[in-house]
mmCIF file of C-alpha atoms in Angstrom:
data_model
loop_
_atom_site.group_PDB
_atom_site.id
_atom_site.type_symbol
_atom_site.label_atom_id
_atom_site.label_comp_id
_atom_site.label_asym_id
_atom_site.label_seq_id
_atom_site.Cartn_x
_atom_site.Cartn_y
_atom_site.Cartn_z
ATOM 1 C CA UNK A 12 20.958 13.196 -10.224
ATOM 2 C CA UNK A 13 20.308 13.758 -6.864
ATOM 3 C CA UNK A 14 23.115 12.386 -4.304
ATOM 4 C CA UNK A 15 20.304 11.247 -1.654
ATOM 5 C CA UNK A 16 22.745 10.738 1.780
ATOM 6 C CA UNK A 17 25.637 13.485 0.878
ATOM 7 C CA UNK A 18 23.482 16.306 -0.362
ATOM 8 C CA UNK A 19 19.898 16.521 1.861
ATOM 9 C CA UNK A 20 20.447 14.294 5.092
ATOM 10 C CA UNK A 21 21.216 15.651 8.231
ATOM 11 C CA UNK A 22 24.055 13.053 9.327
ATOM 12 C CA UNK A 23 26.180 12.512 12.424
ATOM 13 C CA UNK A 24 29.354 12.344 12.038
ATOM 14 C CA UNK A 25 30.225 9.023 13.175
ATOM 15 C CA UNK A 26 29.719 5.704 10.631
ATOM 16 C CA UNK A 27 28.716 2.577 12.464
ATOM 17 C CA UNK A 28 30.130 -1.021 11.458
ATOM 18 C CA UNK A 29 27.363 -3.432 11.643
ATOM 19 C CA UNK A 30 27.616 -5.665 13.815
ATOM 20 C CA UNK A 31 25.361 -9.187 12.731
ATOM 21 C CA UNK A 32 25.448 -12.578 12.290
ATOM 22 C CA UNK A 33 25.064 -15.082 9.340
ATOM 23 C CA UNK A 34 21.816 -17.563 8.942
ATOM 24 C CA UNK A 35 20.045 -19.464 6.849
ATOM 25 C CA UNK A 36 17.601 -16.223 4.490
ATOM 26 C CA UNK A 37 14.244 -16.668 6.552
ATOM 27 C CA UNK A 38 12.128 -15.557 3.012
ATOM 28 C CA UNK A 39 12.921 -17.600 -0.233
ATOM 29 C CA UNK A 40 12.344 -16.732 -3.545
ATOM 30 C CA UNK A 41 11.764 -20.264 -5.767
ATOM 31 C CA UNK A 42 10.245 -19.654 -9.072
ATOM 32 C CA UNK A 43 7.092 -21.252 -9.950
ATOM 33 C CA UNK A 44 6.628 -22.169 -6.246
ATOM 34 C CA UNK A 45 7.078 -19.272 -4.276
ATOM 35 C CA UNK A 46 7.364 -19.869 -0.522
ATOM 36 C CA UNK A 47 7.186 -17.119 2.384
ATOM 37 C CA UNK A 48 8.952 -18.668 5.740
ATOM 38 C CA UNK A 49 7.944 -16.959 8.927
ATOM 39 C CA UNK A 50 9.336 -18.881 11.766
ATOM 40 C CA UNK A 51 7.949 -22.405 10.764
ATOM 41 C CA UNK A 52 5.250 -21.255 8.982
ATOM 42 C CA UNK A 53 4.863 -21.936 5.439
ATOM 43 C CA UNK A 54 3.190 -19.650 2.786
ATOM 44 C CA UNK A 55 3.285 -20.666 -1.287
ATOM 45 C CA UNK A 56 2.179 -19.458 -3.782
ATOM 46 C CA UNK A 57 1.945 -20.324 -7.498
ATOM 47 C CA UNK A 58 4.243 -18.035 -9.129
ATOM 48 C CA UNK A 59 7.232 -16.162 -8.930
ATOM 49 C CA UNK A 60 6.458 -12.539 -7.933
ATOM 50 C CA UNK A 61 9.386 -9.721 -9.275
ATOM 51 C CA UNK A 62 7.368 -6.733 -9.794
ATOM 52 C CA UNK A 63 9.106 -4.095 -7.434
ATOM 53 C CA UNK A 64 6.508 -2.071 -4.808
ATOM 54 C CA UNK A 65 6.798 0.906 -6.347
ATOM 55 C CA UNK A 66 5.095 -0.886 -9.764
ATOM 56 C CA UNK A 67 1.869 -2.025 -8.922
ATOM 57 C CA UNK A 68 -0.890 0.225 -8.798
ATOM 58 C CA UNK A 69 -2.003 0.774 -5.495
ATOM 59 C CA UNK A 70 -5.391 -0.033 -6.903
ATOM 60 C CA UNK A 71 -4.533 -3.444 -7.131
ATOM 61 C CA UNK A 72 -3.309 -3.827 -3.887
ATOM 62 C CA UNK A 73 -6.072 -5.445 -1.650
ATOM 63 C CA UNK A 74 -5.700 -5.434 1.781
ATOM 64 C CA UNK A 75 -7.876 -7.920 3.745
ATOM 65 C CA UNK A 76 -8.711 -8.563 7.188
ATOM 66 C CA UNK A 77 -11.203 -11.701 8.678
ATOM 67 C CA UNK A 78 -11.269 -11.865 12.058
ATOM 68 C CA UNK A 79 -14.371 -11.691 15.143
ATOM 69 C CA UNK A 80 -14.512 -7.893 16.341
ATOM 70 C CA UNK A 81 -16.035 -6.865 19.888
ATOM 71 C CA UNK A 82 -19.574 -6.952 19.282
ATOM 72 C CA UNK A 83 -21.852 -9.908 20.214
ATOM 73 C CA UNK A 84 -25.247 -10.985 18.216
ATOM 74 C CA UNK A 85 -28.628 -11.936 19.512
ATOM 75 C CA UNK A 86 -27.353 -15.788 19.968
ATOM 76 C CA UNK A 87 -24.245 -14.393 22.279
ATOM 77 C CA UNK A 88 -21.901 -15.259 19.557
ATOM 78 C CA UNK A 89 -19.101 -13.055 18.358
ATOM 79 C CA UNK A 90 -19.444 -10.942 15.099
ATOM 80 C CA UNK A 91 -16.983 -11.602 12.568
ATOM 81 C CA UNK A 92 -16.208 -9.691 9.508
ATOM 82 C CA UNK A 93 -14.867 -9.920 6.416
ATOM 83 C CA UNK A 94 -13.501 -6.011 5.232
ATOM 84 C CA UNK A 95 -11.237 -5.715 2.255
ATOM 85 C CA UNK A 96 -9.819 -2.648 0.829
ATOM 86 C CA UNK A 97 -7.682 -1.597 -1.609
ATOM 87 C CA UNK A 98 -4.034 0.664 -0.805
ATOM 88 C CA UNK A 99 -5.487 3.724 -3.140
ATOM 89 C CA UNK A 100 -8.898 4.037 -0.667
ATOM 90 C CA UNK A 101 -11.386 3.419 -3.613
ATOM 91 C CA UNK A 102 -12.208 0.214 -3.235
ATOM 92 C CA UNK A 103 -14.583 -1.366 0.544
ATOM 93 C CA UNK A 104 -16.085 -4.662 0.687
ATOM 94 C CA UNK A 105 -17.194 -4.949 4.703
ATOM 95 C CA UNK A 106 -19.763 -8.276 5.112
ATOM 96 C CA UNK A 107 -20.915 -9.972 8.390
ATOM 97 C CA UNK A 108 -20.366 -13.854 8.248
ATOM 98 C CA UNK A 109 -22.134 -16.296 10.316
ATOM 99 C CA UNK A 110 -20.289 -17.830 12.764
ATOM 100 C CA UNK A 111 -20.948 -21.542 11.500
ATOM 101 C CA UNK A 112 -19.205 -20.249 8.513
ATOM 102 C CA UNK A 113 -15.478 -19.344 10.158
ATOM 103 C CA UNK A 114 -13.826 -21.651 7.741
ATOM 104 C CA UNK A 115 -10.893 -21.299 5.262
ATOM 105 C CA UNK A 116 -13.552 -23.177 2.475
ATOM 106 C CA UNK A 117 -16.289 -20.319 3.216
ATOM 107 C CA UNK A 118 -13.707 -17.375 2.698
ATOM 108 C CA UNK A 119 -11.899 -18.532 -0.314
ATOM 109 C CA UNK A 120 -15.692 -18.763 -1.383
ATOM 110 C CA UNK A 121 -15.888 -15.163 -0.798
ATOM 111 C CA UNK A 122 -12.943 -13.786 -1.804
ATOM 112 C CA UNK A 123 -13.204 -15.529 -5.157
ATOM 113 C CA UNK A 124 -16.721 -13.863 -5.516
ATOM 114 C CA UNK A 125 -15.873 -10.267 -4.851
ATOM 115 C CA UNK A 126 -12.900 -10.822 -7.452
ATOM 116 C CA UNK A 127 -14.827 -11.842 -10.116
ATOM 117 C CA UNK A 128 -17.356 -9.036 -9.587
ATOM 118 C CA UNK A 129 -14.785 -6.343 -9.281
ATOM 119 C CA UNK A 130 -13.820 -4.223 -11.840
ATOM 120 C CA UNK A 131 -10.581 -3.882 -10.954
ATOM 121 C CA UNK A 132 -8.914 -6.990 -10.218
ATOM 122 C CA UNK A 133 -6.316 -7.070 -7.869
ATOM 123 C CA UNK A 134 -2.436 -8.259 -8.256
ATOM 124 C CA UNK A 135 -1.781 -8.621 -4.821
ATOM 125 C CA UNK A 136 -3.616 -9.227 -1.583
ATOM 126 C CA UNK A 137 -1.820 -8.386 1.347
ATOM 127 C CA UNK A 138 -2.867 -9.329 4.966
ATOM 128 C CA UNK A 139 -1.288 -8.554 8.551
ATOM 129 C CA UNK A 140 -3.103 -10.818 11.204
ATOM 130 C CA UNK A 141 -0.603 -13.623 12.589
ATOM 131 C CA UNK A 142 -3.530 -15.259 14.552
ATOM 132 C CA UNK A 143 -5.376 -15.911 10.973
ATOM 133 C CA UNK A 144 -2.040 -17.124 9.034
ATOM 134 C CA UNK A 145 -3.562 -20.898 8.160
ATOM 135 C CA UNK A 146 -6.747 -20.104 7.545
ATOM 136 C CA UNK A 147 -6.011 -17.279 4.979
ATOM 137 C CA UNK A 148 -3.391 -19.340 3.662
ATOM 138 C CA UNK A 149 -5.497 -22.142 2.732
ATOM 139 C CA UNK A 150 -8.220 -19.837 1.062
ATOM 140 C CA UNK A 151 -5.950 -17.972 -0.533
ATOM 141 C CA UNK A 152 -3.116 -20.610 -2.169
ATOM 142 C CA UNK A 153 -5.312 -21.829 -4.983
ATOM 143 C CA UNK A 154 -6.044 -18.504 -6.402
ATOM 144 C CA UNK A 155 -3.828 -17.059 -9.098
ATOM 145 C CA UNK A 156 -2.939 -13.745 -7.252
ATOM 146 C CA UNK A 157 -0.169 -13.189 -4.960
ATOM 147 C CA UNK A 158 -0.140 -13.036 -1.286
ATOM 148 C CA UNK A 159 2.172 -11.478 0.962
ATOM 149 C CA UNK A 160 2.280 -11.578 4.645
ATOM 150 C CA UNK A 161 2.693 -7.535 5.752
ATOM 151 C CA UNK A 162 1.813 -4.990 8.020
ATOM 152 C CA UNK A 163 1.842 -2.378 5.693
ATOM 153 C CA UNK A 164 -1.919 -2.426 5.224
ATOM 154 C CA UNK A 165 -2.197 0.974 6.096
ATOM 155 C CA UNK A 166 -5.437 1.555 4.699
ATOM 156 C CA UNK A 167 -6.767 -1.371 6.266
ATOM 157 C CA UNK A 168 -5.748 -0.202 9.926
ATOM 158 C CA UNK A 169 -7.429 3.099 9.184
ATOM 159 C CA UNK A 170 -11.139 1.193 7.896
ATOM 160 C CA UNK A 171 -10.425 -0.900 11.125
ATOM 161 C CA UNK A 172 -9.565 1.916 13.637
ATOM 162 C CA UNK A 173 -12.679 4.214 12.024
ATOM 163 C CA UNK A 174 -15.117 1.240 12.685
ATOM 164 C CA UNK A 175 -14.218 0.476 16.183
ATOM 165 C CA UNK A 176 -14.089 4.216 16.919
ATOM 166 C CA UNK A 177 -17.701 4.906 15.292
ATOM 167 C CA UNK A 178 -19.881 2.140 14.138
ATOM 168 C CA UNK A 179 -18.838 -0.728 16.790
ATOM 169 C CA UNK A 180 -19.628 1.224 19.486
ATOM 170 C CA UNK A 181 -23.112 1.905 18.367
ATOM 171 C CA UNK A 182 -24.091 -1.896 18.189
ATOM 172 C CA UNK A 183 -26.013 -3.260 20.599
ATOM 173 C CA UNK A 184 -24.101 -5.876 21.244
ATOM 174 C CA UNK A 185 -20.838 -3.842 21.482
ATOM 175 C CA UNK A 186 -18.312 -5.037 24.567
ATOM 176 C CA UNK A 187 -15.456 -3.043 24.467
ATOM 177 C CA UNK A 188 -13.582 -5.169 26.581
ATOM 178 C CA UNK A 189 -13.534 -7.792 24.094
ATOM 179 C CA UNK A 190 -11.222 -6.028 22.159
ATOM 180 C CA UNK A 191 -8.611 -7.732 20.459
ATOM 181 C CA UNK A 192 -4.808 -7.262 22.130
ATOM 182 C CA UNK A 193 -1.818 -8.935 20.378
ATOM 183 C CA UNK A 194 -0.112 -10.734 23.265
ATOM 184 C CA UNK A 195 2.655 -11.100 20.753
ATOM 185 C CA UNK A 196 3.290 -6.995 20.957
ATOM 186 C CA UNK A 197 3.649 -7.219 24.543
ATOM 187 C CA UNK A 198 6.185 -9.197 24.944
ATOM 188 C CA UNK A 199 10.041 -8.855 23.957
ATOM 189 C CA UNK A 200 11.034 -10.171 21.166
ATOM 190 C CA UNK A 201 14.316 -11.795 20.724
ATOM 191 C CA UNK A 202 15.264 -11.131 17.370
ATOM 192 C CA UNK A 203 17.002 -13.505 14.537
ATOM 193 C CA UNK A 204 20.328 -13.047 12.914
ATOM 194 C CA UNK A 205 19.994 -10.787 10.041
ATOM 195 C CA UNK A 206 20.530 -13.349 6.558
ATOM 196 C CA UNK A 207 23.551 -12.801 4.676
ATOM 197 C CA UNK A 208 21.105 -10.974 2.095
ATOM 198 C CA UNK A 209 20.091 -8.476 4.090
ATOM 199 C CA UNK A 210 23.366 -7.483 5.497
ATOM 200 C CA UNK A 211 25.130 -4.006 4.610
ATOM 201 C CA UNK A 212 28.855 -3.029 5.594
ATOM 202 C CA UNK A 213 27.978 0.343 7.825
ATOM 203 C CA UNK A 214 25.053 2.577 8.843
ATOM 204 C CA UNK A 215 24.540 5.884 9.385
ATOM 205 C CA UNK A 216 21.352 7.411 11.288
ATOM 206 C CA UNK A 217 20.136 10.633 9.146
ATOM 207 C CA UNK A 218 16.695 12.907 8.921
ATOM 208 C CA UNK A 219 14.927 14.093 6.163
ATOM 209 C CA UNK A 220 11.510 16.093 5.563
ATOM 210 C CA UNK A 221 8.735 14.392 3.627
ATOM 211 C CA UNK A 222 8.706 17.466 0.944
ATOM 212 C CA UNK A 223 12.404 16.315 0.725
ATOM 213 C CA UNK A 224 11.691 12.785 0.611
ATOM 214 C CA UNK A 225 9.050 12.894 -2.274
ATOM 215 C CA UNK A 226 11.138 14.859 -4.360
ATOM 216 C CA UNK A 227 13.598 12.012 -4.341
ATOM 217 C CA UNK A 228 11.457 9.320 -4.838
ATOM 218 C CA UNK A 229 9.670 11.448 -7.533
ATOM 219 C CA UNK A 230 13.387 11.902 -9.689
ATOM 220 C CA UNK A 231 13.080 7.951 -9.972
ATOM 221 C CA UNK A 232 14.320 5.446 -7.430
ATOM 222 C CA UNK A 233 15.144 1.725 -8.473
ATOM 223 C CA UNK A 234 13.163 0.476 -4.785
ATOM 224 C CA UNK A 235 10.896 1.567 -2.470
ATOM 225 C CA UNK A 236 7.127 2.927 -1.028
ATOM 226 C CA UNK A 237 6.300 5.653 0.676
ATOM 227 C CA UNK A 238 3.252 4.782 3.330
ATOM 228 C CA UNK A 239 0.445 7.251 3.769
ATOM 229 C CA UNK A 240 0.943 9.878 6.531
ATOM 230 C CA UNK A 241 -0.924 10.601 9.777
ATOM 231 C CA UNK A 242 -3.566 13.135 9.596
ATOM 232 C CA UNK A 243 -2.796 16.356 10.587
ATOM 233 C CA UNK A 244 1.422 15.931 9.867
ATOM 234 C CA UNK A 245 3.820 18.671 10.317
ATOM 235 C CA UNK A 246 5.479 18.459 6.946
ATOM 236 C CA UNK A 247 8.382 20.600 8.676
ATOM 237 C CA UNK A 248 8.825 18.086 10.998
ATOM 238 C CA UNK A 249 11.922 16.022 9.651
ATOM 239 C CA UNK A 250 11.877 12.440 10.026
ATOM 240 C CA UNK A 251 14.387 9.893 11.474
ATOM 241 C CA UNK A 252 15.438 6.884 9.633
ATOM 242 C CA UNK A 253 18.610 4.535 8.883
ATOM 243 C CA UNK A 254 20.788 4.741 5.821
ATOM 244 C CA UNK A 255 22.665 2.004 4.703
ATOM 245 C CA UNK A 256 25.708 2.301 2.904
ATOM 246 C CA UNK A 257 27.179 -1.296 0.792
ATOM 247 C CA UNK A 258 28.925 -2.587 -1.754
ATOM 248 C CA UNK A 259 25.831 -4.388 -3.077
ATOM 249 C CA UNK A 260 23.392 -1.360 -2.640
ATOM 250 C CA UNK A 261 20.830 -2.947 -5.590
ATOM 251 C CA UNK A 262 20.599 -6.603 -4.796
ATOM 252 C CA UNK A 263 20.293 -5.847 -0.944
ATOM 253 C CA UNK A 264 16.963 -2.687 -2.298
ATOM 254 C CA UNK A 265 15.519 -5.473 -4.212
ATOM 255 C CA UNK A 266 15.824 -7.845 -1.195
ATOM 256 C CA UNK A 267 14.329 -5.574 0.908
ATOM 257 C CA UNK A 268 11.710 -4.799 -1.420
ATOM 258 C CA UNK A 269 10.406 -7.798 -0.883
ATOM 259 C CA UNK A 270 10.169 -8.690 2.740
ATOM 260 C CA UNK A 271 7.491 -5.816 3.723
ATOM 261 C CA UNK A 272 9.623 -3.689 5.742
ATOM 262 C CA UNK A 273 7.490 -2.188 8.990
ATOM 263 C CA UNK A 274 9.240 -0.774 11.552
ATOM 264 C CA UNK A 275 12.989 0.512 12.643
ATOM 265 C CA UNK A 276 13.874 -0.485 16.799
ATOM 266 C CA UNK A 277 16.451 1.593 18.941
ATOM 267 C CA UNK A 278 16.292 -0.300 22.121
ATOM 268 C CA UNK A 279 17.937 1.218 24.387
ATOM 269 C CA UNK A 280 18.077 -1.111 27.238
ATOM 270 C CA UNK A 281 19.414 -3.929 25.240
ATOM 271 C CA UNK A 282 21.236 -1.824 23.161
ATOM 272 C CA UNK A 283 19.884 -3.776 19.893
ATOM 273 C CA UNK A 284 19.092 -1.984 16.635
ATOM 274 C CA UNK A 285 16.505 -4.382 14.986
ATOM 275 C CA UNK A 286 14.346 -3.860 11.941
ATOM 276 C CA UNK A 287 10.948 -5.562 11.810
ATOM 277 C CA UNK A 288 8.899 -7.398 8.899
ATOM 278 C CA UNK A 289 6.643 -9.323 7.909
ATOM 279 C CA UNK A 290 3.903 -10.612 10.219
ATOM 280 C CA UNK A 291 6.271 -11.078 12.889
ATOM 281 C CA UNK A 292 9.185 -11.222 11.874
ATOM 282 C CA UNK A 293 12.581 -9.399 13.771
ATOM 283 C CA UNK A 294 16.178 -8.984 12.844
ATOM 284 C CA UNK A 295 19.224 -7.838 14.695
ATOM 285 C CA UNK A 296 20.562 -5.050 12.273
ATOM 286 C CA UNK A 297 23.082 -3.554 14.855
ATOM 287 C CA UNK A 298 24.391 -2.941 18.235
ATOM 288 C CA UNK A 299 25.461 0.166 20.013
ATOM 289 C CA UNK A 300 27.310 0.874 22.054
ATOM 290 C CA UNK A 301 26.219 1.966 26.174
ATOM 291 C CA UNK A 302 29.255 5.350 25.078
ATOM 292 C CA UNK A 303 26.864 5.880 21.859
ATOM 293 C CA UNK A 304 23.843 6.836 24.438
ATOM 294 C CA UNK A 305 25.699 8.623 27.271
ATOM 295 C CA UNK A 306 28.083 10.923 24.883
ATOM 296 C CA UNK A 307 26.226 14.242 24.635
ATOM 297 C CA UNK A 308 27.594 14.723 20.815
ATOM 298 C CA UNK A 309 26.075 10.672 19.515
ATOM 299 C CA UNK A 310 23.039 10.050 20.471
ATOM 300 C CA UNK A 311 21.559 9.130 17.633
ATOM 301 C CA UNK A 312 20.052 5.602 18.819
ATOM 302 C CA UNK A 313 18.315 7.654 21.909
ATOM 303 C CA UNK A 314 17.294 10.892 19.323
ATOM 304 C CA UNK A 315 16.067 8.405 16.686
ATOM 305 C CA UNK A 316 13.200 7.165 19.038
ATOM 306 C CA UNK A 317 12.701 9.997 20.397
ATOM 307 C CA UNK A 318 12.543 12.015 17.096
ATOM 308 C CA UNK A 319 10.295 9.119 15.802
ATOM 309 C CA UNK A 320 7.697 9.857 18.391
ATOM 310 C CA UNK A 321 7.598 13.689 17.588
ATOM 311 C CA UNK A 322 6.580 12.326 13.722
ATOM 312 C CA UNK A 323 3.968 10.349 14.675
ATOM 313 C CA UNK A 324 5.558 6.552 14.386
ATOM 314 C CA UNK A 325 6.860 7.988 10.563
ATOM 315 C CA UNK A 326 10.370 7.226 10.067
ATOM 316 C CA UNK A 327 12.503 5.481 6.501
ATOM 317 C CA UNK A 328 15.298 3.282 5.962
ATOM 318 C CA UNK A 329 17.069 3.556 2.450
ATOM 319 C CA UNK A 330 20.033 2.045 1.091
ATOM 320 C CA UNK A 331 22.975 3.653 -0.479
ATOM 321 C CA UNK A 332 25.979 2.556 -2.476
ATOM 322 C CA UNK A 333 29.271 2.788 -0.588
ATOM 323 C CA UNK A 334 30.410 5.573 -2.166
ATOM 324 C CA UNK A 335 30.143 9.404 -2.309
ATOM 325 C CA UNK A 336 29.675 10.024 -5.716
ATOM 326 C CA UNK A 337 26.814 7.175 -6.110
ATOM 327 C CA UNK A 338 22.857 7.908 -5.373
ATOM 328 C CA UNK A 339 20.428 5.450 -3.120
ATOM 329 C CA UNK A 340 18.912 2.445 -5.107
ATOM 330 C CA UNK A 341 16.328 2.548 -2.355
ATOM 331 C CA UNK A 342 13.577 4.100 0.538
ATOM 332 C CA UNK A 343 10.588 3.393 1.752
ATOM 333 C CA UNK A 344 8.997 5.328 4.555
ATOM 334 C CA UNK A 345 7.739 3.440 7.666
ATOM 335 C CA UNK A 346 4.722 3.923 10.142
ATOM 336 C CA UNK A 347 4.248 2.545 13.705
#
């Protein structure tokens, strides 16, 4: 079996104690009422879901997004759209709705139509706009498919980032000024305590190559997903990313299976190492120290951004057992 940190990482030589905080676990887990908490925000759903990512065809992953775009129509109103596509790329449903129809009613009305014509139905509908949390949570909670807050829609950025590169702009009505920009990514976070769940005993920063990478995840791990790569990727370019070494390598994979992990943080001006989910969500996984950035042998919290930036936003967290002779129960590969 392949010993995933020991045998084809490039690691420091240093091992850094975490250093976190305790707090109430921000997701829950309740069978038969499932509940997704994302600072005060409530999201149920009607059954317990416990397939792991790395299960579900990515077929049946849907991927939806209903929001205004910046185009106006002949009465000076915005256009709003409802696209939906599935993770695999085979699947597009892109329709116009009127804007006396913006309600939670009209999309569940929708959304319950183009499941009942589609010939592959899906098992889980994922969707990564904040700004549209009650309204998609009301349409959604009655049907009997799961939903899960995440911005690993991949393939939904890509339909959205095609359109307003080469069919919005070709609208008459097109005003590119009325672009949508997330306030919430332009300010500084302060993140939450990382729950007792989520917590591991040490870290170590390591770099891998994606021929590497697959090869692992292809000789069977327990947890994880791999997300799609950036056109044009230099598959010698070795990635950056976090392992995690505990005591409790399974539970904590399985735990982070399930909060839709998005994006790994060096800052180095507050000296925070925070991992992002969710919609919105931010944890404090670590701090470093200011000797960590100015000693010329560690710098791994200043070489992980930087190397993250030469791969394109592509980076991976995994989790380890503490232990030499044990391989990781989990990876999944990250994109900012």
């Amino acid at each position: 079996m392949i010993k995933f940190c020991f045998l084809h990482l490039v690691l420091p030589s240093k091992i850094y104690e975490k250093k976190i905080c305790t707090q109430k676990l921000e997701q829950k887990f309740i069978e038969k009422n499932s509940i997704f908490s994302f600072k005060n925000k409530i999201f149920k759903k009607k059954k317990f879901f416990c397939m792991k990512s790395s299960e579900i065809p990515s077929n049946t992953v849907w991927e939806i997004d209903f929001f205004s775009r910046p185009v106006l129509n002949e009465d000076g109103k915005k256009l709003w759209e409802l696209i939906v596509v599935d993770q695999k790329g085979t699947f597009e449903h892109i329709e116009a709705i009127p804007n006396n129809l913006i309600n939670s009613r009209e999309l569940k009305k929708r959304i319950n139509a183009l499941i009942e014509k589609s010939p592959q139905k899906p098992i889980l509908i994922k969707f990564f706009r904040s700004q549209m949390f009650n309204m998609i949570n009301i349409a959604l909670s009655d049907l009997n498919i799961n939903v899960r807050p995440s911005r690993r829609t991949f393939a939904l950025f890509e339909k959205i980032s095609e359109r307003e590169e080469n069919v919005y702009p070709k609208m008459s009505g097109y005003r590119p000024f009325m672009k949508e920009v997330d306030v919430n990514d332009m300010l500084k976070k302060v993140p939450q305590k990382m729950p007792d769940t989520l917590r591991g005993e040490k870290y170590v920063f390591a770099s891998i190559s994606i021929p590497e990478l697959e090869s692992m995840v292809n000789s069977g791990i327990n947890f994880g997903q791999m997300c799609p790569l950036p056109k044009n990727f230099d598959f010698n370019q070795k990635i950056p990313g976090i392992v995690i070494l505990s005591e409790r390598a399974k539970s904590l994979s399985s735990w982070f299976d399930g909060i839709e992990l998005f994006n790994i943080i060096c800052d180095l001006e507050t000296k925070n190492i925070m991992i992002e989910c969710g919609l919105d969500t931010q944890y404090l996984f670590g701090k470093f120290s200011e000797e960590t950035i100015q000693d010329r042998v560690n710098l791994e919290p200043k070489l992980f951004e930087k190397n993250k930036k030469k791969s394109q936003g592509v980076h991976f967290i995994a989790v380890q057992e503490y232990s030499k002779k044990k391989p990781i129960y989990g990876i999944w590969t990250l994109r900012v």
